[in-house]
Every structure is written in C-alpha cells, then in structure tokens.
PDB file of C-alpha atoms in Angstrom:
ATOM      1  CA  MET A1153       0.000   0.000   0.000  1.00 40.00           C
ATOM      2  CA  GLY A1154       1.406   3.413  -0.950  1.00 44.00           C
ATOM      3  CA  TRP A1155       1.548   6.255   1.507  1.00 44.00           C
ATOM      4  CA  SER A1156      -1.146   8.074  -0.477  1.00 45.00           C
ATOM      5  CA  ALA A1157      -3.641   6.176   1.691  1.00 47.00           C
ATOM      6  CA  TRP A1158      -2.262   7.855   4.773  1.00 51.00           C
ATOM      7  CA  LEU A1159      -3.514  11.358   4.064  1.00 54.00           C
ATOM      8  CA  ASP A1160      -6.920  12.789   3.198  1.00 55.00           C
ATOM      9  CA  SER A1161      -6.445  16.294   4.569  1.00 61.00           C
ATOM     10  CA  ILE A1162      -4.008  18.377   6.594  1.00 67.00           C
ATOM     11  CA  THR A1163      -4.753  21.714   8.271  1.00 73.00           C
ATOM     12  CA  LEU A1164      -2.139  24.118   9.620  1.00 74.00           C
ATOM     13  CA  ASN A1165      -3.327  27.489  10.969  1.00 81.00           C
ATOM     14  CA  VAL A1166      -0.675  30.034  11.947  1.00 84.00           C
ATOM     15  CA  ILE A1167      -0.838  33.416  13.718  1.00 86.00           C
ATOM     16  CA  VAL A1168       2.375  35.467  13.992  1.00 86.00           C
ATOM     17  CA  LEU A1169       2.959  38.421  16.330  1.00 88.00           C
ATOM     18  CA  ASN A1170       6.102  40.422  15.539  1.00 88.00           C
ATOM     19  CA  PRO A1171       6.625  43.498  17.766  1.00 89.00           C
ATOM     20  CA  SER A1172       9.583  45.490  16.420  1.00 90.00           C
ATOM     21  CA  LEU A1173      11.593  48.626  17.161  1.00 93.00           C
ATOM     22  CA  SER A1174      13.721  50.769  14.840  1.00 93.00           C
ATOM     23  CA  TYR A1175      16.274  53.496  15.469  1.00 96.00           C
ATOM     24  CA  LYS A1176      17.581  56.160  13.098  1.00 95.00           C
ATOM     25  CA  LEU A1177      21.338  56.500  13.591  1.00 97.00           C
ATOM     26  CA  ASN A1178      21.689  59.449  11.198  1.00 96.00           C
ATOM     27  CA  ASP A1179      20.248  60.723   7.909  1.00 93.00           C
ATOM     28  CA  GLN A1180      21.590  57.680   6.042  1.00 96.00           C
ATOM     29  CA  TRP A1181      21.511  54.700   8.417  1.00 97.00           C
ATOM     30  CA  SER A1182      18.719  53.046  10.408  1.00 97.00           C
ATOM     31  CA  VAL A1183      18.649  49.763  12.327  1.00 98.00           C
ATOM     32  CA  GLY A1184      15.853  47.659  13.751  1.00 97.00           C
ATOM     33  CA  GLY A1185      14.930  44.394  15.373  1.00 97.00           C
ATOM     34  CA  GLY A1186      12.014  42.416  16.690  1.00 96.00           C
ATOM     35  CA  VAL A1187      10.818  39.261  18.408  1.00 96.00           C
ATOM     36  CA  GLN A1188       8.475  36.760  16.740  1.00 94.00           C
ATOM     37  CA  PHE A1189       5.768  34.847  18.578  1.00 94.00           C
ATOM     38  CA  SER A1190       4.216  32.216  16.318  1.00 92.00           C
ATOM     39  CA  TRP A1191       1.155  30.171  17.285  1.00 92.00           C
ATOM     40  CA  ALA A1192       0.206  27.206  15.095  1.00 88.00           C
ATOM     41  CA  ALA A1193      -2.578  24.596  15.194  1.00 85.00           C
ATOM     42  CA  PHE A1194      -2.130  21.260  13.382  1.00 77.00           C
ATOM     43  CA  GLU A1195      -4.681  18.609  12.428  1.00 73.00           C
ATOM     44  CA  GLN A1196      -4.723  15.791   9.868  1.00 68.00           C
ATOM     45  CA  SER A1197      -6.886  12.867   8.786  1.00 62.00           C
ATOM     46  CA  SER A1198      -6.514   9.844   6.522  1.00 58.00           C
ATOM     47  CA  SER A1199      -8.180   6.569   5.655  1.00 51.00           C
ATOM     48  CA  LEU A1200      -6.109   4.977   8.445  1.00 56.00           C
ATOM     49  CA  PHE A1201      -6.384   7.510  11.273  1.00 59.00           C
ATOM     50  CA  ALA A1202      -7.389  11.037  12.272  1.00 62.00           C
ATOM     51  CA  THR A1203      -5.852  13.301  14.900  1.00 66.00           C
ATOM     52  CA  ASP A1204      -7.278  15.812  17.316  1.00 68.00           C
ATOM     53  CA  GLN A1205      -6.036  19.357  16.841  1.00 73.00           C
ATOM     54  CA  ASP A1206      -2.799  20.202  18.649  1.00 79.00           C
ATOM     55  CA  SER A1207      -1.256  23.668  19.011  1.00 84.00           C
ATOM     56  CA  ASP A1208       2.215  24.968  19.779  1.00 87.00           C
ATOM     57  CA  TRP A1209       4.123  28.212  20.257  1.00 93.00           C
ATOM     58  CA  ALA A1210       7.447  28.923  18.535  1.00 92.00           C
ATOM     59  CA  TYR A1211       9.753  31.892  18.948  1.00 93.00           C
ATOM     60  CA  GLY A1212      12.291  33.703  16.814  1.00 94.00           C
ATOM     61  CA  TYR A1213      13.735  37.114  16.050  1.00 96.00           C
ATOM     62  CA  ASN A1214      14.447  39.441  13.144  1.00 97.00           C
ATOM     63  CA  LEU A1215      17.129  42.074  12.527  1.00 98.00           C
ATOM     64  CA  GLY A1216      17.442  44.738   9.850  1.00 98.00           C
ATOM     65  CA  VAL A1217      19.482  47.664   8.585  1.00 98.00           C
ATOM     66  CA  MET A1218      18.600  50.349   6.024  1.00 98.00           C
ATOM     67  CA  TYR A1219      20.961  52.634   4.099  1.00 98.00           C
ATOM     68  CA  ARG A1220      19.747  55.780   2.292  1.00 97.00           C
ATOM     69  CA  PRO A1221      22.516  57.272   0.111  1.00 97.00           C
ATOM     70  CA  THR A1222      20.108  59.797  -1.484  1.00 95.00           C
ATOM     71  CA  GLU A1223      16.522  60.923  -0.967  1.00 92.00           C
ATOM     72  CA  LYS A1224      15.456  58.785  -3.932  1.00 95.00           C
ATOM     73  CA  LEU A1225      17.285  55.559  -3.095  1.00 97.00           C
ATOM     74  CA  ASP A1226      17.068  53.098  -0.178  1.00 97.00           C
ATOM     75  CA  PHE A1227      18.820  49.764   0.367  1.00 98.00           C
ATOM     76  CA  GLY A1228      17.727  47.273   3.015  1.00 98.00           C
ATOM     77  CA  LEU A1229      19.090  44.060   4.483  1.00 98.00           C
ATOM     78  CA  SER A1230      17.143  41.924   6.955  1.00 98.00           C
ATOM     79  CA  TYR A1231      17.415  38.530   8.638  1.00 98.00           C
ATOM     80  CA  ARG A1232      14.655  36.369  10.141  1.00 96.00           C
ATOM     81  CA  SER A1233      15.640  33.438  12.332  1.00 95.00           C
ATOM     82  CA  LYS A1234      14.428  29.861  12.005  1.00 92.00           C
ATOM     83  CA  SER A1235      11.490  28.735  14.130  1.00 89.00           C
ATOM     84  CA  GLU A1236      10.227  25.223  14.814  1.00 87.00           C
ATOM     85  CA  HIS A1237       6.822  23.953  15.929  1.00 85.00           C
ATOM     86  CA  SER A1238       6.533  20.587  17.711  1.00 84.00           C
ATOM     87  CA  PHE A1239       3.164  18.837  17.629  1.00 82.00           C
ATOM     88  CA  ASP A1240       1.963  15.804  19.591  1.00 78.00           C
ATOM     89  CA  ALA A1241      -1.627  15.183  18.488  1.00 68.00           C
ATOM     90  CA  ASP A1242      -3.879  12.501  20.006  1.00 70.00           C
ATOM     91  CA  LEU A1243      -5.208   9.871  17.635  1.00 67.00           C
ATOM     92  CA  GLN A1244      -8.980   9.617  17.616  1.00 60.00           C
ATOM     93  CA  ARG A1245     -10.585   6.380  18.893  1.00 63.00           C
ATOM     94  CA  VAL A1246      -7.250   4.982  20.158  1.00 64.00           C
ATOM     95  CA  ASN A1247      -5.108   5.783  23.179  1.00 68.00           C
ATOM     96  CA  ARG A1248      -2.062   6.921  21.215  1.00 68.00           C
ATOM     97  CA  SER A1249      -0.589  10.079  19.778  1.00 69.00           C
ATOM     98  CA  VAL A1250       1.503  11.018  16.767  1.00 70.00           C
ATOM     99  CA  GLY A1251       4.232  13.635  16.982  1.00 72.00           C
ATOM    100  CA  THR A1252       6.010  15.653  14.307  1.00 77.00           C
ATOM    101  CA  ASP A1253       7.944  18.896  13.854  1.00 79.00           C
ATOM    102  CA  VAL A1254       7.319  21.705  11.357  1.00 81.00           C
ATOM    103  CA  ILE A1255      10.208  24.035  10.518  1.00 83.00           C
ATOM    104  CA  VAL A1256       9.969  27.608   9.212  1.00 86.00           C
ATOM    105  CA  PRO A1257      13.417  28.373   7.759  1.00 90.00           C
ATOM    106  CA  GLU A1258      15.615  31.399   8.274  1.00 94.00           C
ATOM    107  CA  ILE A1259      15.290  34.099   5.596  1.00 96.00           C
ATOM    108  CA  VAL A1260      17.745  36.737   4.362  1.00 98.00           C
ATOM    109  CA  ASP A1261      16.171  39.624   2.432  1.00 98.00           C
ATOM    110  CA  MET A1262      17.976  42.227   0.291  1.00 98.00           C
ATOM    111  CA  SER A1263      15.700  45.035  -0.908  1.00 98.00           C
ATOM    112  CA  MET A1264      15.810  48.331  -2.782  1.00 98.00           C
ATOM    113  CA  ARG A1265      13.483  51.321  -3.251  1.00 97.00           C
ATOM    114  CA  TYR A1266      13.834  53.949  -5.966  1.00 98.00           C
ATOM    115  CA  GLY A1267      11.725  57.109  -5.849  1.00 96.00           C
ATOM    116  CA  PHE A1268      10.817  57.654  -9.506  1.00 95.00           C
ATOM    117  CA  ASN A1269       8.987  60.863  -8.638  1.00 95.00           C
ATOM    118  CA  GLU A1270       7.058  62.343  -5.711  1.00 91.00           C
ATOM    119  CA  ASP A1271       4.185  59.880  -6.172  1.00 96.00           C
ATOM    120  CA  LEU A1272       5.745  56.661  -7.494  1.00 97.00           C
ATOM    121  CA  ASN A1273       8.214  54.284  -5.806  1.00 98.00           C
ATOM    122  CA  LEU A1274       9.726  51.286  -7.609  1.00 98.00           C
ATOM    123  CA  LEU A1275      10.626  48.287  -5.419  1.00 98.00           C
ATOM    124  CA  ALA A1276      12.783  45.189  -5.808  1.00 98.00           C
ATOM    125  CA  SER A1277      13.982  42.426  -3.496  1.00 98.00           C
ATOM    126  CA  VAL A1278      15.918  39.167  -3.473  1.00 98.00           C
ATOM    127  CA  GLN A1279      15.327  36.628  -0.689  1.00 98.00           C
ATOM    128  CA  PHE A1280      17.220  33.518   0.361  1.00 98.00           C
ATOM    129  CA  HIS A1281      15.132  30.839   2.151  1.00 96.00           C
ATOM    130  CA  ARG A1282      17.198  28.132   3.837  1.00 94.00           C
ATOM    131  CA  TRP A1283      14.820  25.215   3.232  1.00 91.00           C
ATOM    132  CA  SER A1284      17.725  22.745   3.137  1.00 90.00           C
ATOM    133  CA  GLN A1285      17.469  22.721   6.950  1.00 82.00           C
ATOM    134  CA  TRP A1286      14.285  20.652   6.580  1.00 78.00           C
ATOM    135  CA  ASP A1287      15.790  17.445   5.200  1.00 76.00           C
ATOM    136  CA  GLU A1288      13.157  15.099   6.638  1.00 74.00           C
ATOM    137  CA  THR A1289       9.865  14.863   8.522  1.00 73.00           C
ATOM    138  CA  VAL A1290       9.643  12.225  11.247  1.00 73.00           C
ATOM    139  CA  LEU A1291       6.270  10.883  12.464  1.00 70.00           C
ATOM    140  CA  ASN A1292       6.574   9.367  15.941  1.00 70.00           C
ATOM    141  CA  LEU A1293       3.741   7.082  17.113  1.00 68.00           C
ATOM    142  CA  SER A1294       3.454   6.659  20.879  1.00 64.00           C
ATOM    143  CA  GLY A1295       3.029   3.235  22.473  1.00 61.00           C
ATOM    144  CA  THR A1296       5.317   1.420  20.025  1.00 62.00           C
ATOM    145  CA  ASP A1297       8.947   0.347  20.103  1.00 58.00           C
ATOM    146  CA  ARG A1298       9.473   1.204  16.449  1.00 59.00           C
ATOM    147  CA  ASN A1299      11.497   4.197  15.345  1.00 61.00           C
ATOM    148  CA  GLY A1300       9.557   7.056  13.814  1.00 61.00           C
ATOM    149  CA  VAL A1301       8.487   6.969  10.180  1.00 68.00           C
ATOM    150  CA  SER A1302      10.838   9.214   8.187  1.00 71.00           C
ATOM    151  CA  ILE A1303       9.665  11.195   5.152  1.00 74.00           C
ATOM    152  CA  GLN A1304      12.790  12.235   3.247  1.00 76.00           C
ATOM    153  CA  ARG A1305      12.403  15.778   1.897  1.00 80.00           C
ATOM    154  CA  ASP A1306      15.964  16.490   0.677  1.00 84.00           C
ATOM    155  CA  TRP A1307      14.928  20.048  -0.094  1.00 89.00           C
ATOM    156  CA  ASP A1308      17.241  22.647  -1.616  1.00 92.00           C
ATOM    157  CA  ASP A1309      17.521  26.252  -0.539  1.00 95.00           C
ATOM    158  CA  VAL A1310      15.135  28.624  -2.319  1.00 96.00           C
ATOM    159  CA  TRP A1311      15.619  32.005  -3.995  1.00 98.00           C
ATOM    160  CA  LYS A1312      12.766  34.487  -4.348  1.00 98.00           C
ATOM    161  CA  PHE A1313      12.848  37.483  -6.716  1.00 99.00           C
ATOM    162  CA  ALA A1314      10.236  40.242  -6.448  1.00 98.00           C
ATOM    163  CA  LEU A1315       9.323  43.503  -8.204  1.00 98.00           C
ATOM    164  CA  GLY A1316       6.716  46.015  -7.131  1.00 98.00           C
ATOM    165  CA  ALA A1317       5.421  49.568  -7.222  1.00 98.00           C
ATOM    166  CA  ASP A1318       3.909  51.953  -4.677  1.00 96.00           C
ATOM    167  CA  TYR A1319       1.818  54.883  -5.978  1.00 98.00           C
ATOM    168  CA  ARG A1320       0.378  57.811  -4.006  1.00 96.00           C
ATOM    169  CA  LEU A1321      -3.192  58.245  -5.245  1.00 95.00           C
ATOM    170  CA  ASN A1322      -4.006  61.223  -3.017  1.00 94.00           C
ATOM    171  CA  SER A1323      -3.253  62.539   0.464  1.00 89.00           C
ATOM    172  CA  ASP A1324      -5.131  59.636   2.093  1.00 91.00           C
ATOM    173  CA  TRP A1325      -4.379  56.555  -0.010  1.00 95.00           C
ATOM    174  CA  ARG A1326      -1.459  54.710  -1.583  1.00 96.00           C
ATOM    175  CA  LEU A1327      -1.878  51.867  -4.104  1.00 98.00           C
ATOM    176  CA  LYS A1328       0.498  48.895  -4.360  1.00 97.00           C
ATOM    177  CA  ALA A1329       1.137  46.040  -6.793  1.00 98.00           C
ATOM    178  CA  GLY A1330       3.788  43.348  -7.057  1.00 98.00           C
ATOM    179  CA  PHE A1331       4.998  40.128  -8.653  1.00 98.00           C
ATOM    180  CA  SER A1332       7.408  37.479  -7.369  1.00 98.00           C
ATOM    181  CA  TYR A1333       9.009  34.263  -8.588  1.00 98.00           C
ATOM    182  CA  GLU A1334      10.290  31.545  -6.246  1.00 96.00           C
ATOM    183  CA  THR A1335      12.530  28.631  -7.203  1.00 96.00           C
ATOM    184  CA  SER A1336      11.565  25.057  -6.339  1.00 92.00           C
ATOM    185  CA  PRO A1337      13.087  23.327  -3.290  1.00 91.00           C
ATOM    186  CA  GLN A1338      12.629  19.897  -4.901  1.00 90.00           C
ATOM    187  CA  ASP A1339      12.533  18.994  -8.623  1.00 87.00           C
ATOM    188  CA  ASP A1340      12.782  15.197  -8.301  1.00 84.00           C
ATOM    189  CA  PRO A1341       9.289  13.630  -8.823  1.00 86.00           C
ATOM    190  CA  SER A1342      10.314  10.587  -6.755  1.00 81.00           C
ATOM    191  CA  LYS A1343      10.876  12.861  -3.724  1.00 81.00           C
ATOM    192  CA  GLN A1344       7.484  14.574  -3.799  1.00 83.00           C
ATOM    193  CA  TRP A1345       5.062  13.602  -1.026  1.00 77.00           C
ATOM    194  CA  VAL A1346       1.291  13.958  -0.901  1.00 74.00           C
ATOM    195  CA  ASP A1347       1.325  15.990   2.324  1.00 71.00           C
ATOM    196  CA  LEU A1348       3.423  18.803   0.836  1.00 77.00           C
ATOM    197  CA  PRO A1349       4.155  18.748  -2.923  1.00 81.00           C
ATOM    198  CA  VAL A1350       6.456  21.650  -3.826  1.00 86.00           C
ATOM    199  CA  GLY A1351       7.538  23.415  -7.016  1.00 89.00           C
ATOM    200  CA  GLU A1352       8.115  26.834  -8.509  1.00 93.00           C
ATOM    201  CA  GLN A1353       5.806  29.601  -7.311  1.00 94.00           C
ATOM    202  CA  TYR A1354       4.467  32.713  -9.037  1.00 96.00           C
ATOM    203  CA  ARG A1355       2.709  35.289  -6.868  1.00 97.00           C
ATOM    204  CA  TYR A1356       0.675  38.356  -7.874  1.00 98.00           C
ATOM    205  CA  SER A1357      -0.443  40.951  -5.337  1.00 98.00           C
ATOM    206  CA  VAL A1358      -2.332  44.234  -5.080  1.00 98.00           C
ATOM    207  CA  GLY A1359      -3.023  46.408  -2.073  1.00 97.00           C
ATOM    208  CA  ALA A1360      -3.770  49.806  -0.619  1.00 97.00           C
ATOM    209  CA  SER A1361      -2.750  51.686   2.507  1.00 96.00           C
ATOM    210  CA  THR A1362      -4.152  54.622   4.440  1.00 95.00           C
ATOM    211  CA  ASN A1363      -3.461  56.506   7.668  1.00 91.00           C
ATOM    212  CA  TRP A1364      -5.781  56.602  10.655  1.00 89.00           C
ATOM    213  CA  ASP A1365      -4.311  59.054  13.174  1.00 86.00           C
ATOM    214  CA  ASP A1366      -0.858  57.552  13.888  1.00 85.00           C
ATOM    215  CA  VAL A1367      -1.740  54.092  12.550  1.00 90.00           C
ATOM    216  CA  VAL A1368      -0.914  52.921   9.006  1.00 91.00           C
ATOM    217  CA  ILE A1369      -3.461  50.361   7.755  1.00 94.00           C
ATOM    218  CA  ASP A1370      -2.519  48.078   4.849  1.00 94.00           C
ATOM    219  CA  PHE A1371      -5.048  46.000   2.901  1.00 96.00           C
ATOM    220  CA  PHE A1372      -3.771  43.369   0.481  1.00 95.00           C
ATOM    221  CA  TYR A1373      -4.780  40.510  -1.799  1.00 97.00           C
ATOM    222  CA  GLU A1374      -2.344  37.933  -3.176  1.00 97.00           C
ATOM    223  CA  TYR A1375      -2.830  35.123  -5.678  1.00 97.00           C
ATOM    224  CA  ALA A1376      -0.247  32.326  -5.530  1.00 95.00           C
ATOM    225  CA  ASP A1377       0.159  30.022  -8.523  1.00 95.00           C
ATOM    226  CA  LEU A1378       1.974  26.921  -7.264  1.00 90.00           C
ATOM    227  CA  GLY A1379       1.934  25.355 -10.725  1.00 86.00           C
ATOM    228  CA  GLU A1380       1.890  21.638 -11.504  1.00 86.00           C
ATOM    229  CA  VAL A1381       4.107  19.246  -9.546  1.00 88.00           C
ATOM    230  CA  GLU A1382       4.811  15.747 -10.876  1.00 86.00           C
ATOM    231  CA  SER A1383       5.005  12.837  -8.417  1.00 84.00           C
ATOM    232  CA  GLU A1384       6.276   9.277  -8.908  1.00 83.00           C
ATOM    233  CA  LYS A1385       6.220   6.174  -6.745  1.00 78.00           C
ATOM    234  CA  ARG A1386       9.551   5.184  -5.257  1.00 73.00           C
ATOM    235  CA  ALA A1387      11.035   2.138  -3.532  1.00 69.00           C
ATOM    236  CA  LEU A1388      11.307   2.207   0.269  1.00 67.00           C
ATOM    237  CA  ASN A1389      12.406  -0.839   2.267  1.00 65.00           C
ATOM    238  CA  GLY A1390      11.425  -3.110  -0.599  1.00 67.00           C
ATOM    239  CA  ASN A1391       7.978  -1.538  -1.067  1.00 71.00           C
ATOM    240  CA  LEU A1392       6.627   1.007  -3.526  1.00 71.00           C
ATOM    241  CA  VAL A1393       5.367   4.119  -1.741  1.00 69.00           C
ATOM    242  CA  GLY A1394       3.896   7.402  -2.884  1.00 70.00           C
ATOM    243  CA  VAL A1395       1.709   8.067  -5.896  1.00 76.00           C
ATOM    244  CA  ASN A1396       2.028   8.615  -9.622  1.00 83.00           C
ATOM    245  CA  GLY A1397       0.261  11.808 -10.527  1.00 83.00           C
ATOM    246  CA  THR A1398       0.204  15.579 -10.776  1.00 87.00           C
ATOM    247  CA  PHE A1399      -0.554  18.112  -8.046  1.00 86.00           C
ATOM    248  CA  GLU A1400      -1.898  21.590  -8.811  1.00 86.00           C
ATOM    249  CA  GLY A1401      -1.973  24.429  -6.310  1.00 86.00           C
ATOM    250  CA  ARG A1402      -3.729  27.809  -6.317  1.00 90.00           C
ATOM    251  CA  ILE A1403      -3.977  29.905  -3.132  1.00 90.00           C
ATOM    252  CA  HIS A1404      -5.745  33.209  -2.417  1.00 93.00           C
ATOM    253  CA  PHE A1405      -4.569  35.411   0.469  1.00 92.00           C
ATOM    254  CA  VAL A1406      -6.471  38.374   1.932  1.00 92.00           C
ATOM    255  CA  GLY A1407      -5.099  40.355   4.842  1.00 89.00           C
ATOM    256  CA  VAL A1408      -4.906  43.565   6.866  1.00 89.00           C
ATOM    257  CA  ASN A1409      -1.786  44.922   8.596  1.00 84.00           C
ATOM    258  CA  PHE A1410      -1.696  47.594  11.304  1.00 84.00           C
ATOM    259  CA  ASN A1411       1.554  49.544  11.808  1.00 79.00           C
ATOM    260  CA  PHE A1412       1.768  51.737  14.901  1.00 76.00           C
TER     261      PHE A1412
END
C-alpha cells in the first residue's frame, strides 16, 4: 500500500505576532529588530487515522538595517531566524498520539526602493530561504517500540525574486502592486510527497494603505500560482510508496496589517 492512503487532509493554521523597534542612527543609516511569537494549530486525517487538533508556540527574532545614500534611493538588508513547531496530536478512537515537527526556515532579504517621482516608488527584493534545513519529517507514534516513520524531503535552498510599485493616489491613499518568482526546493518527482508537494511559485499581489491618526493600515490581496508538480512512486524498504500523478496548487490570500 502506498503512503497516499495515509492522508486525506491536513490543516495548519498560523498566527504570527512580531513586535519590532527601529532606530535612526543618522540621515543615512537606520537599524531595527524584533521578536516573533508564532502560534500554530495542526490537524490531519486519513483513511487509516485522524488526529485531534494540537497547538504549539514557537519563537524567533528578526534584525534589519537600512541605508539611504540619497533621498530617492534606499537599500535594506534583513534577517529572520528559524522557528520550529513541535506537535503531539492525540489519535482519535485509540489511546495513542503522533508527533512531528514543522520548521519555518531562516530568511535573508535584500531590498531596494527607488523614488521615480514624488508619487511613485519602484521596489525590488531578493530573498534567500534556507529550506535545506528541513531534510526530513519524522512521524513518531506513541506506544510502540518502532522508530519514527521518516519522510525524506531532501529540499534545496530557495531564492525568491520580487518587483513592485507603490503609488500615491491622493493625500489619504497609496496603491500597491507586485509580482514574485520563487525557485523550487525539490525537482525530483520521486521525492514529492502527498502531504506537501512543492515546485516553482508565481505570486501576484495588489493592495492599498491609508493613515488613521498615527496608525498605518494596509489592505492586500495575493494570488499564488503553485503550478503543476509531478510525483512518482519510489522504492522504500522493498515496497513502492507514494503516488504517480500531478498536483496543482492555487492559493488566495487576503489580509490587513496595522503599523503603529
């Protein structure tokens, strides 16, 4: 039996709080930093078992520096640390639990802003995502003497390239739009798994921002095209596991940010 029978659905809900502070050293240099508090809830079901929802807190930090050589040009460099969630969810109808870890990798971001005129800013960024840290996922089942089931990811690090624009519509509103391309962490069809098929990503976003007293409110919508990912069965301990097929992914994001 392939491992495709293991999974019908998986749900991961995440809320991130990131209080930050910045300090202007002089007219050209600014520095900043913050602490991340990430809450996540995990639940999955399959034809073999289903788990109750389990939640976990993870913590990290971020650092940044900005350099402004002229009024029209800004350069930024930021770092976000790795965080890791550990889940131990109870299996329904049996007195056992299954445990696993979910890693969010560290990210390095290099960005630039160019003020084309008083109303229009042009934006660009390059990000490095260290997904190679997540080489495997281990499922540990309580009440057994067996070692955990290992899902080999063998992911590569990922590069993300983004372009955008920020336009001042009037004294109250700014409009934003952007596009990004992200390389694939895994191109081998025999190393794709049904819980998390991965490939190249194309993202398109639009948004708007306004001021309310001393608060900046950002509204945004993003469409993520995860493309088509091919999967093939592979041999594991003398058995064929996985599935032969194609995965397609399309995700819509809607959000609001408040900056004090």
